[in-house]
PDB file of C-alpha atoms in Angstrom:
ATOM      1  CA  MET A 194      54.146 -25.887-107.430  1.00 51.00           C
ATOM      2  CA  GLU A 195      53.979 -23.608-104.392  1.00 50.00           C
ATOM      3  CA  THR A 196      50.652 -21.858-103.887  1.00 55.00           C
ATOM      4  CA  LYS A 197      50.734 -18.334-102.522  1.00 55.00           C
ATOM      5  CA  LYS A 198      48.059 -17.252-100.051  1.00 55.00           C
ATOM      6  CA  ASN A 199      45.985 -14.270-100.599  1.00 61.00           C
ATOM      7  CA  PRO A 200      47.163 -11.580 -98.148  1.00 60.00           C
ATOM      8  CA  SER A 201      43.526 -10.716 -97.305  1.00 60.00           C
ATOM      9  CA  ALA A 202      42.835 -14.357 -96.284  1.00 59.00           C
ATOM     10  CA  ASP A 203      45.820 -14.650 -93.955  1.00 60.00           C
ATOM     11  CA  LEU A 204      44.540 -14.738 -90.336  1.00 60.00           C
ATOM     12  CA  ARG A 205      47.863 -14.910 -88.550  1.00 66.00           C
ATOM     13  CA  PRO A 206      48.093 -11.194 -87.949  1.00 66.00           C
ATOM     14  CA  LYS A 207      44.663 -11.361 -86.226  1.00 67.00           C
ATOM     15  CA  ARG A 208      45.523 -14.150 -83.768  1.00 70.00           C
ATOM     16  CA  GLY A 209      45.831 -11.736 -80.828  1.00 72.00           C
ATOM     17  CA  TYR A 210      42.470 -10.212 -81.585  1.00 70.00           C
ATOM     18  CA  PHE A 211      40.682 -13.589 -81.593  1.00 71.00           C
ATOM     19  CA  LEU A 212      42.544 -14.615 -78.455  1.00 76.00           C
ATOM     20  CA  ASN A 213      41.204 -11.578 -76.571  1.00 76.00           C
ATOM     21  CA  ILE A 214      37.667 -12.306 -77.772  1.00 80.00           C
ATOM     22  CA  GLY A 215      37.965 -15.897 -76.528  1.00 79.00           C
ATOM     23  CA  LEU A 216      39.195 -14.798 -73.116  1.00 79.00           C
ATOM     24  CA  CYS A 217      36.303 -12.355 -72.732  1.00 81.00           C
ATOM     25  CA  ILE A 218      33.795 -15.066 -73.611  1.00 85.00           C
ATOM     26  CA  SER A 219      35.417 -17.483 -71.100  1.00 81.00           C
ATOM     27  CA  ILE A 220      35.317 -14.924 -68.280  1.00 83.00           C
ATOM     28  CA  PHE A 221      31.681 -14.102 -69.049  1.00 79.00           C
ATOM     29  CA  ILE A 222      30.696 -17.792 -68.915  1.00 83.00           C
ATOM     30  CA  ALA A 223      32.545 -18.236 -65.586  1.00 79.00           C
ATOM     31  CA  LEU A 224      30.800 -15.238 -64.006  1.00 78.00           C
ATOM     32  CA  LEU A 225      27.445 -16.450 -65.290  1.00 75.00           C
ATOM     33  CA  ALA A 226      28.053 -19.837 -63.658  1.00 72.00           C
ATOM     34  CA  PHE A 227      28.802 -18.239 -60.240  1.00 68.00           C
ATOM     35  CA  GLU A 228      25.696 -16.031 -60.401  1.00 66.00           C
ATOM     36  CA  TRP A 229      23.551 -19.031 -61.253  1.00 58.00           C
ATOM     37  CA  LYS A 230      24.782 -20.946 -58.138  1.00 52.00           C
ATOM     38  CA  THR A 231      24.107 -17.944 -55.875  1.00 50.00           C
ATOM     39  CA  ALA A 232      20.579 -17.608 -57.232  1.00 46.00           C
ATOM     40  CA  GLN A 233      20.028 -21.325 -56.555  1.00 49.00           C
ATOM     41  CA  ILE A 234      21.099 -20.900 -52.897  1.00 44.00           C
ATOM     42  CA  ASN A 235      18.755 -17.937 -52.307  1.00 46.00           C
ATOM     43  CA  ASN A 236      15.868 -19.594 -54.080  1.00 47.00           C
ATOM     44  CA  ILE A 237      13.164 -20.570 -51.496  1.00 45.00           C
ATOM     45  CA  ILE A 238       9.901 -22.351 -52.256  1.00 44.00           C
ATOM     46  CA  ILE A 239       6.931 -21.335 -50.059  1.00 43.00           C
ATOM     47  CA  ASP A 240       3.456 -22.830 -50.626  1.00 44.00           C
ATOM     48  CA  GLY A 241       4.426 -24.117 -54.064  1.00 46.00           C
ATOM     49  CA  GLN A 242       5.666 -20.717 -55.242  1.00 47.00           C
ATOM     50  CA  ASP A 243       9.257 -20.062 -56.169  1.00 48.00           C
ATOM     51  CA  ILE A 244      10.311 -16.880 -54.354  1.00 45.00           C
ATOM     52  CA  LEU A 245      13.756 -15.321 -54.772  1.00 45.00           C
ATOM     53  CA  PHE A 246      15.149 -13.430 -51.806  1.00 43.00           C
ATOM     54  CA  GLY A 247      18.157 -11.192 -51.783  1.00 45.00           C
ATOM     55  CA  GLU A 248      20.646 -11.140 -48.928  1.00 46.00           C
ATOM     56  CA  GLU A 249      18.866  -8.209 -47.302  1.00 48.00           C
ATOM     57  CA  ASP A 250      15.368  -9.678 -47.850  1.00 49.00           C
ATOM     58  CA  ILE A 251      15.883 -13.009 -46.040  1.00 46.00           C
ATOM     59  CA  PRO A 252      13.167 -13.148 -43.341  1.00 49.00           C
ATOM     60  CA  GLU A 253      14.203 -13.436 -39.711  1.00 54.00           C
ATOM     61  CA  ILE A 254      13.075 -16.500 -37.799  1.00 49.00           C
ATOM     62  CA  PRO A 255      11.480 -15.410 -34.524  1.00 52.00           C
ATOM     63  CA  GLN A 256      12.937 -16.804 -31.328  1.00 53.00           C
ATOM     64  CA  VAL A 257      10.535 -19.084 -29.497  1.00 51.00           C
ATOM     65  CA  LEU A 258      10.668 -18.483 -25.730  1.00 54.00           C
ATOM     66  CA  GLN A 259       9.712 -21.257 -23.405  1.00 63.00           C
ATOM     67  CA  PRO A 260       7.141 -20.330 -20.741  1.00 66.00           C
ATOM     68  CA  PRO A 261       8.462 -20.167 -17.166  1.00 70.00           C
ATOM     69  CA  PRO A 262       7.646 -23.082 -14.919  1.00 75.00           C
ATOM     70  CA  PRO A 263       4.508 -22.657 -12.786  1.00 75.00           C
ATOM     71  CA  PRO A 264       5.124 -21.436  -9.216  1.00 75.00           C
ATOM     72  CA  LYS A 265       5.100 -23.938  -6.448  1.00 76.00           C
ATOM     73  CA  ILE A 266       1.896 -23.972  -4.430  1.00 75.00           C
ATOM     74  CA  LYS A 267       2.439 -23.861  -0.689  1.00 73.00           C
ATOM     75  CA  ASN A 268      -0.077 -25.543   1.531  1.00 73.00           C
ATOM     76  CA  PRO A 269      -1.684 -23.133   4.040  1.00 71.00           C
ATOM     77  CA  VAL A 270      -0.691 -23.471   7.650  1.00 72.00           C
ATOM     78  CA  ILE A 271      -3.703 -24.065   9.880  1.00 73.00           C
ATOM     79  CA  GLU A 272      -3.326 -22.634  13.361  1.00 72.00           C
ATOM     80  CA  ILE A 273      -5.461 -24.237  16.020  1.00 71.00           C
ATOM     81  CA  VAL A 274      -6.887 -21.705  18.485  1.00 64.00           C
ATOM     82  CA  PRO A 275      -7.823 -23.046  21.919  1.00 67.00           C
ATOM     83  CA  ASP A 276     -11.404 -22.670  23.078  1.00 63.00           C
ATOM     84  CA  ASP A 277     -10.595 -21.804  26.692  1.00 63.00           C
ATOM     85  CA  ILE A 278      -9.537 -18.182  26.039  1.00 60.00           C
ATOM     86  CA  GLU A 279     -10.300 -15.872  28.904  1.00 64.00           C
ATOM     87  CA  ILE A 280     -12.299 -12.816  27.856  1.00 58.00           C
ATOM     88  CA  LYS A 281     -11.563  -9.703  29.868  1.00 62.00           C
ATOM     89  CA  ASP A 282     -13.300  -6.356  30.360  1.00 60.00           C
ATOM     90  CA  LEU A 283     -16.810  -7.854  30.510  1.00 56.00           C
ATOM     91  CA  PRO A 284     -19.536  -5.726  32.141  1.00 56.00           C
ATOM     92  CA  ASP A 285     -20.381  -6.624  35.720  1.00 57.00           C
ATOM     93  CA  PHE A 286     -23.921  -7.872  36.091  1.00 50.00           C
ATOM     94  CA  GLN A 287     -25.852 -10.036  38.555  1.00 55.00           C
ATOM     95  CA  ILE A 288     -28.593 -12.583  37.897  1.00 53.00           C
ATOM     96  CA  GLU A 289     -31.156 -13.231  40.631  1.00 59.00           C
ATOM     97  CA  VAL A 290     -33.269 -16.373  40.235  1.00 57.00           C
ATOM     98  CA  ASP A 291     -35.922 -17.667  42.676  1.00 62.00           C
ATOM     99  CA  PRO A 292     -35.641 -21.514  42.803  1.00 63.00           C
ATOM    100  CA  GLU A 293     -39.378 -21.854  43.617  1.00 64.00           C
ATOM    101  CA  ASP A 294     -40.487 -19.736  40.658  1.00 63.00           C
ATOM    102  CA  LYS A 295     -41.287 -21.863  37.609  1.00 62.00           C
ATOM    103  CA  ASN A 296     -41.063 -18.907  35.240  1.00 64.00           C
ATOM    104  CA  PRO A 297     -38.247 -16.851  36.677  1.00 58.00           C
ATOM    105  CA  GLU A 298     -37.536 -13.363  35.424  1.00 62.00           C
ATOM    106  CA  VAL A 299     -33.896 -12.567  34.872  1.00 56.00           C
ATOM    107  CA  THR A 300     -32.784  -9.159  36.066  1.00 58.00           C
ATOM    108  CA  ILE A 301     -29.482  -7.824  34.802  1.00 55.00           C
ATOM    109  CA  GLU A 302     -27.945  -4.854  36.571  1.00 59.00           C
ATOM    110  CA  ILE A 303     -25.233  -3.049  34.634  1.00 56.00           C
ATOM    111  CA  GLU A 304     -23.284  -0.149  36.029  1.00 60.00           C
ATOM    112  CA  PRO A 305     -24.062   3.070  34.126  1.00 56.00           C
ATOM    113  CA  GLU A 306     -21.293   4.609  32.110  1.00 52.00           C
ATOM    114  CA  LYS A 307     -19.474   7.490  33.696  1.00 51.00           C
ATOM    115  CA  GLU A 308     -20.352  10.808  32.156  1.00 44.00           C
ATOM    116  CA  ILE A 309     -17.434  12.665  30.701  1.00 47.00           C
ATOM    117  CA  ALA A 310     -17.094  16.227  31.945  1.00 51.00           C
ATOM    118  CA  ASP A 311     -17.946  18.962  29.500  1.00 74.00           C
ATOM    119  CA  GLU A 312     -14.900  19.894  27.483  1.00 88.00           C
ATOM    120  CA  THR A 313     -14.202  23.254  25.925  1.00 90.00           C
ATOM    121  CA  VAL A 314     -13.144  23.035  22.301  1.00 92.00           C
ATOM    122  CA  ASP A 315     -11.492  25.618  20.063  1.00 91.00           C
ATOM    123  CA  PHE A 316     -13.440  24.615  16.947  1.00 91.00           C
ATOM    124  CA  SER A 317     -16.802  23.016  16.277  1.00 93.00           C
ATOM    125  CA  GLU A 318     -18.719  21.925  13.209  1.00 93.00           C
ATOM    126  CA  VAL A 319     -21.041  24.910  13.670  1.00 93.00           C
ATOM    127  CA  MET A 320     -19.191  27.783  15.328  1.00 94.00           C
ATOM    128  CA  PRO A 321     -20.959  30.106  17.819  1.00 94.00           C
ATOM    129  CA  GLN A 322     -22.141  33.395  16.450  1.00 93.00           C
ATOM    130  CA  PRO A 323     -23.973  36.482  17.710  1.00 93.00           C
ATOM    131  CA  VAL A 324     -27.704  36.670  17.289  1.00 92.00           C
ATOM    132  CA  GLY A 325     -28.206  38.536  14.024  1.00 91.00           C
ATOM    133  CA  GLY A 326     -24.735  37.722  12.698  1.00 91.00           C
ATOM    134  CA  MET A 327     -21.524  39.730  12.650  1.00 89.00           C
ATOM    135  CA  GLU A 328     -23.312  42.818  11.383  1.00 91.00           C
ATOM    136  CA  ALA A 329     -25.367  42.933  14.568  1.00 92.00           C
ATOM    137  CA  TRP A 330     -22.212  42.303  16.639  1.00 91.00           C
ATOM    138  CA  ASN A 331     -20.346  45.220  15.021  1.00 90.00           C
ATOM    139  CA  SER A 332     -23.376  47.445  15.580  1.00 91.00           C
ATOM    140  CA  PHE A 333     -23.429  46.447  19.260  1.00 92.00           C
ATOM    141  CA  LEU A 334     -19.745  47.318  19.681  1.00 90.00           C
ATOM    142  CA  SER A 335     -20.052  50.706  17.976  1.00 88.00           C
ATOM    143  CA  LYS A 336     -22.998  51.695  20.184  1.00 91.00           C
ATOM    144  CA  ASN A 337     -21.649  50.478  23.537  1.00 93.00           C
ATOM    145  CA  LEU A 338     -17.882  50.900  23.247  1.00 91.00           C
ATOM    146  CA  LYS A 339     -16.610  54.148  24.792  1.00 91.00           C
ATOM    147  CA  TYR A 340     -13.157  55.472  24.034  1.00 92.00           C
ATOM    148  CA  PRO A 341     -11.322  55.940  27.359  1.00 92.00           C
ATOM    149  CA  THR A 342     -10.464  59.554  28.170  1.00 91.00           C
ATOM    150  CA  GLN A 343      -6.891  58.669  29.105  1.00 92.00           C
ATOM    151  CA  ALA A 344      -6.316  56.818  25.809  1.00 90.00           C
ATOM    152  CA  ARG A 345      -7.824  59.702  23.855  1.00 90.00           C
ATOM    153  CA  ARG A 346      -5.640  62.244  25.659  1.00 91.00           C
ATOM    154  CA  MET A 347      -2.491  60.099  25.109  1.00 91.00           C
ATOM    155  CA  GLY A 348      -3.377  59.316  21.507  1.00 91.00           C
ATOM    156  CA  VAL A 349      -3.382  55.541  22.093  1.00 91.00           C
ATOM    157  CA  GLU A 350      -4.780  53.441  19.262  1.00 92.00           C
ATOM    158  CA  GLY A 351      -4.709  49.702  18.547  1.00 92.00           C
ATOM    159  CA  THR A 352      -6.516  46.398  18.828  1.00 93.00           C
ATOM    160  CA  VAL A 353      -7.393  44.588  22.044  1.00 94.00           C
ATOM    161  CA  TYR A 354      -7.816  40.797  21.814  1.00 96.00           C
ATOM    162  CA  VAL A 355     -10.261  39.174  24.230  1.00 95.00           C
ATOM    163  CA  SER A 356     -11.097  35.479  24.692  1.00 95.00           C
ATOM    164  CA  PHE A 357     -14.275  34.023  26.185  1.00 95.00           C
ATOM    165  CA  VAL A 358     -16.254  30.787  26.237  1.00 95.00           C
ATOM    166  CA  VAL A 359     -19.726  30.384  24.736  1.00 95.00           C
ATOM    167  CA  ASN A 360     -21.358  27.594  26.753  1.00 95.00           C
ATOM    168  CA  LYS A 361     -24.060  25.168  25.606  1.00 93.00           C
ATOM    169  CA  LEU A 362     -26.769  27.733  26.399  1.00 94.00           C
ATOM    170  CA  GLY A 363     -25.010  30.457  24.412  1.00 93.00           C
ATOM    171  CA  GLN A 364     -23.977  32.379  27.517  1.00 94.00           C
ATOM    172  CA  ILE A 365     -20.632  34.197  27.565  1.00 94.00           C
ATOM    173  CA  GLU A 366     -18.303  33.188  30.409  1.00 94.00           C
ATOM    174  CA  ASP A 367     -14.600  33.004  31.341  1.00 94.00           C
ATOM    175  CA  VAL A 368     -13.784  36.359  29.729  1.00 94.00           C
ATOM    176  CA  GLU A 369     -10.016  36.952  29.602  1.00 94.00           C
ATOM    177  CA  LEU A 370      -7.640  39.498  28.122  1.00 94.00           C
ATOM    178  CA  VAL A 371      -5.294  37.986  25.537  1.00 94.00           C
ATOM    179  CA  ARG A 372      -3.422  41.110  24.440  1.00 93.00           C
ATOM    180  CA  GLY A 373      -4.056  44.707  25.362  1.00 92.00           C
ATOM    181  CA  ILE A 374      -2.840  48.205  24.587  1.00 92.00           C
ATOM    182  CA  GLY A 375      -3.324  49.849  28.017  1.00 90.00           C
ATOM    183  CA  ALA A 376      -4.551  53.373  28.818  1.00 91.00           C
ATOM    184  CA  GLY A 377      -7.956  52.017  29.905  1.00 92.00           C
ATOM    185  CA  CYS A 378      -8.737  50.292  26.558  1.00 93.00           C
ATOM    186  CA  ASP A 379      -8.307  46.782  27.985  1.00 94.00           C
ATOM    187  CA  GLU A 380     -10.836  47.337  30.793  1.00 94.00           C
ATOM    188  CA  GLU A 381     -13.313  48.879  28.355  1.00 94.00           C
ATOM    189  CA  ALA A 382     -13.082  45.891  25.988  1.00 93.00           C
ATOM    190  CA  LEU A 383     -13.716  43.436  28.858  1.00 95.00           C
ATOM    191  CA  ARG A 384     -16.670  45.495  30.062  1.00 95.00           C
ATOM    192  CA  VAL A 385     -18.327  45.461  26.628  1.00 94.00           C
ATOM    193  CA  ILE A 386     -17.893  41.692  26.209  1.00 94.00           C
ATOM    194  CA  LEU A 387     -19.432  41.021  29.629  1.00 93.00           C
ATOM    195  CA  ALA A 388     -22.375  43.246  28.718  1.00 93.00           C
ATOM    196  CA  ALA A 389     -23.057  41.441  25.431  1.00 93.00           C
ATOM    197  CA  GLU A 390     -26.190  39.375  24.875  1.00 93.00           C
ATOM    198  CA  ASP A 391     -26.130  35.597  24.586  1.00 94.00           C
ATOM    199  CA  TRP A 392     -24.808  34.037  21.402  1.00 94.00           C
ATOM    200  CA  LEU A 393     -26.009  31.065  19.411  1.00 95.00           C
ATOM    201  CA  PRO A 394     -24.035  28.084  20.816  1.00 95.00           C
ATOM    202  CA  GLY A 395     -21.687  25.965  18.733  1.00 95.00           C
ATOM    203  CA  ARG A 396     -22.699  22.439  17.734  1.00 94.00           C
ATOM    204  CA  ASN A 397     -20.977  19.153  16.954  1.00 94.00           C
ATOM    205  CA  ARG A 398     -23.208  16.576  15.267  1.00 91.00           C
ATOM    206  CA  GLY A 399     -26.190  18.691  16.214  1.00 91.00           C
ATOM    207  CA  ILE A 400     -25.309  18.705  19.946  1.00 93.00           C
ATOM    208  CA  PRO A 401     -24.415  22.016  21.667  1.00 95.00           C
ATOM    209  CA  VAL A 402     -20.806  22.244  22.882  1.00 95.00           C
ATOM    210  CA  LYS A 403     -18.699  24.767  24.758  1.00 95.00           C
ATOM    211  CA  VAL A 404     -16.441  26.690  22.379  1.00 95.00           C
ATOM    212  CA  LYS A 405     -13.661  29.137  23.206  1.00 95.00           C
ATOM    213  CA  MET A 406     -13.755  32.286  21.108  1.00 94.00           C
ATOM    214  CA  ARG A 407     -11.170  35.025  20.482  1.00 94.00           C
ATOM    215  CA  VAL A 408     -12.355  38.383  19.158  1.00 92.00           C
ATOM    216  CA  PRO A 409     -10.489  41.623  18.307  1.00 93.00           C
ATOM    217  CA  ILE A 410     -11.782  45.004  19.474  1.00 92.00           C
ATOM    218  CA  ARG A 411     -10.181  47.922  17.685  1.00 91.00           C
ATOM    219  CA  PHE A 412      -9.765  51.409  19.177  1.00 91.00           C
ATOM    220  CA  ARG A 413      -9.168  54.145  16.623  1.00 89.00           C
ATOM    221  CA  LEU A 414      -9.251  57.900  17.032  1.00 85.00           C
ATOM    222  CA  GLN A 415     -11.298  59.840  14.540  1.00 75.00           C
TER     223      GLN A 415
END
């Protein structure tokens, strides 16, 4: 007697559905197996602890550089200097000894150094200056300087430059005209400088020196 199946219990129409479910489960298991192997590779044990690093978190191993070899030490070269070197430019001196004197006295005569002639300098540590300062010098010029009649009549104005030397005693000497304006003003400027009182001398290291000075003398009509 043939038995008929219940249409609700027939699974043949659902074979495709179950096949798709089985394929999904197989793919999932395969992917899970690959992920498990990758995790095992990146698994590192440090000090008894299981630490998982990702690809970007893998620590870099520092490069160990070897120290350079020590430099070679060169032995110093010893140069032997002879003892019989002739020494030049020794001072000339004479020794006189009496052979009969038991306690002779040695007399050394050395030629004195030649004195260098006094030099005139343009600058010194302490420059010469008039007694009483520049205010007294300007007062002296205003009282003693006379405007030449010819220059006044011609309307000549300007500045006359005069140079002179203040020696070690403060005296004014070697007065010269550097630049003039004419009309009698040059001669008047030289006359006033020659009539000036002594200055305070210049000094280098506290020693008086001869210093050359250059001063302007202005002529102006009022």
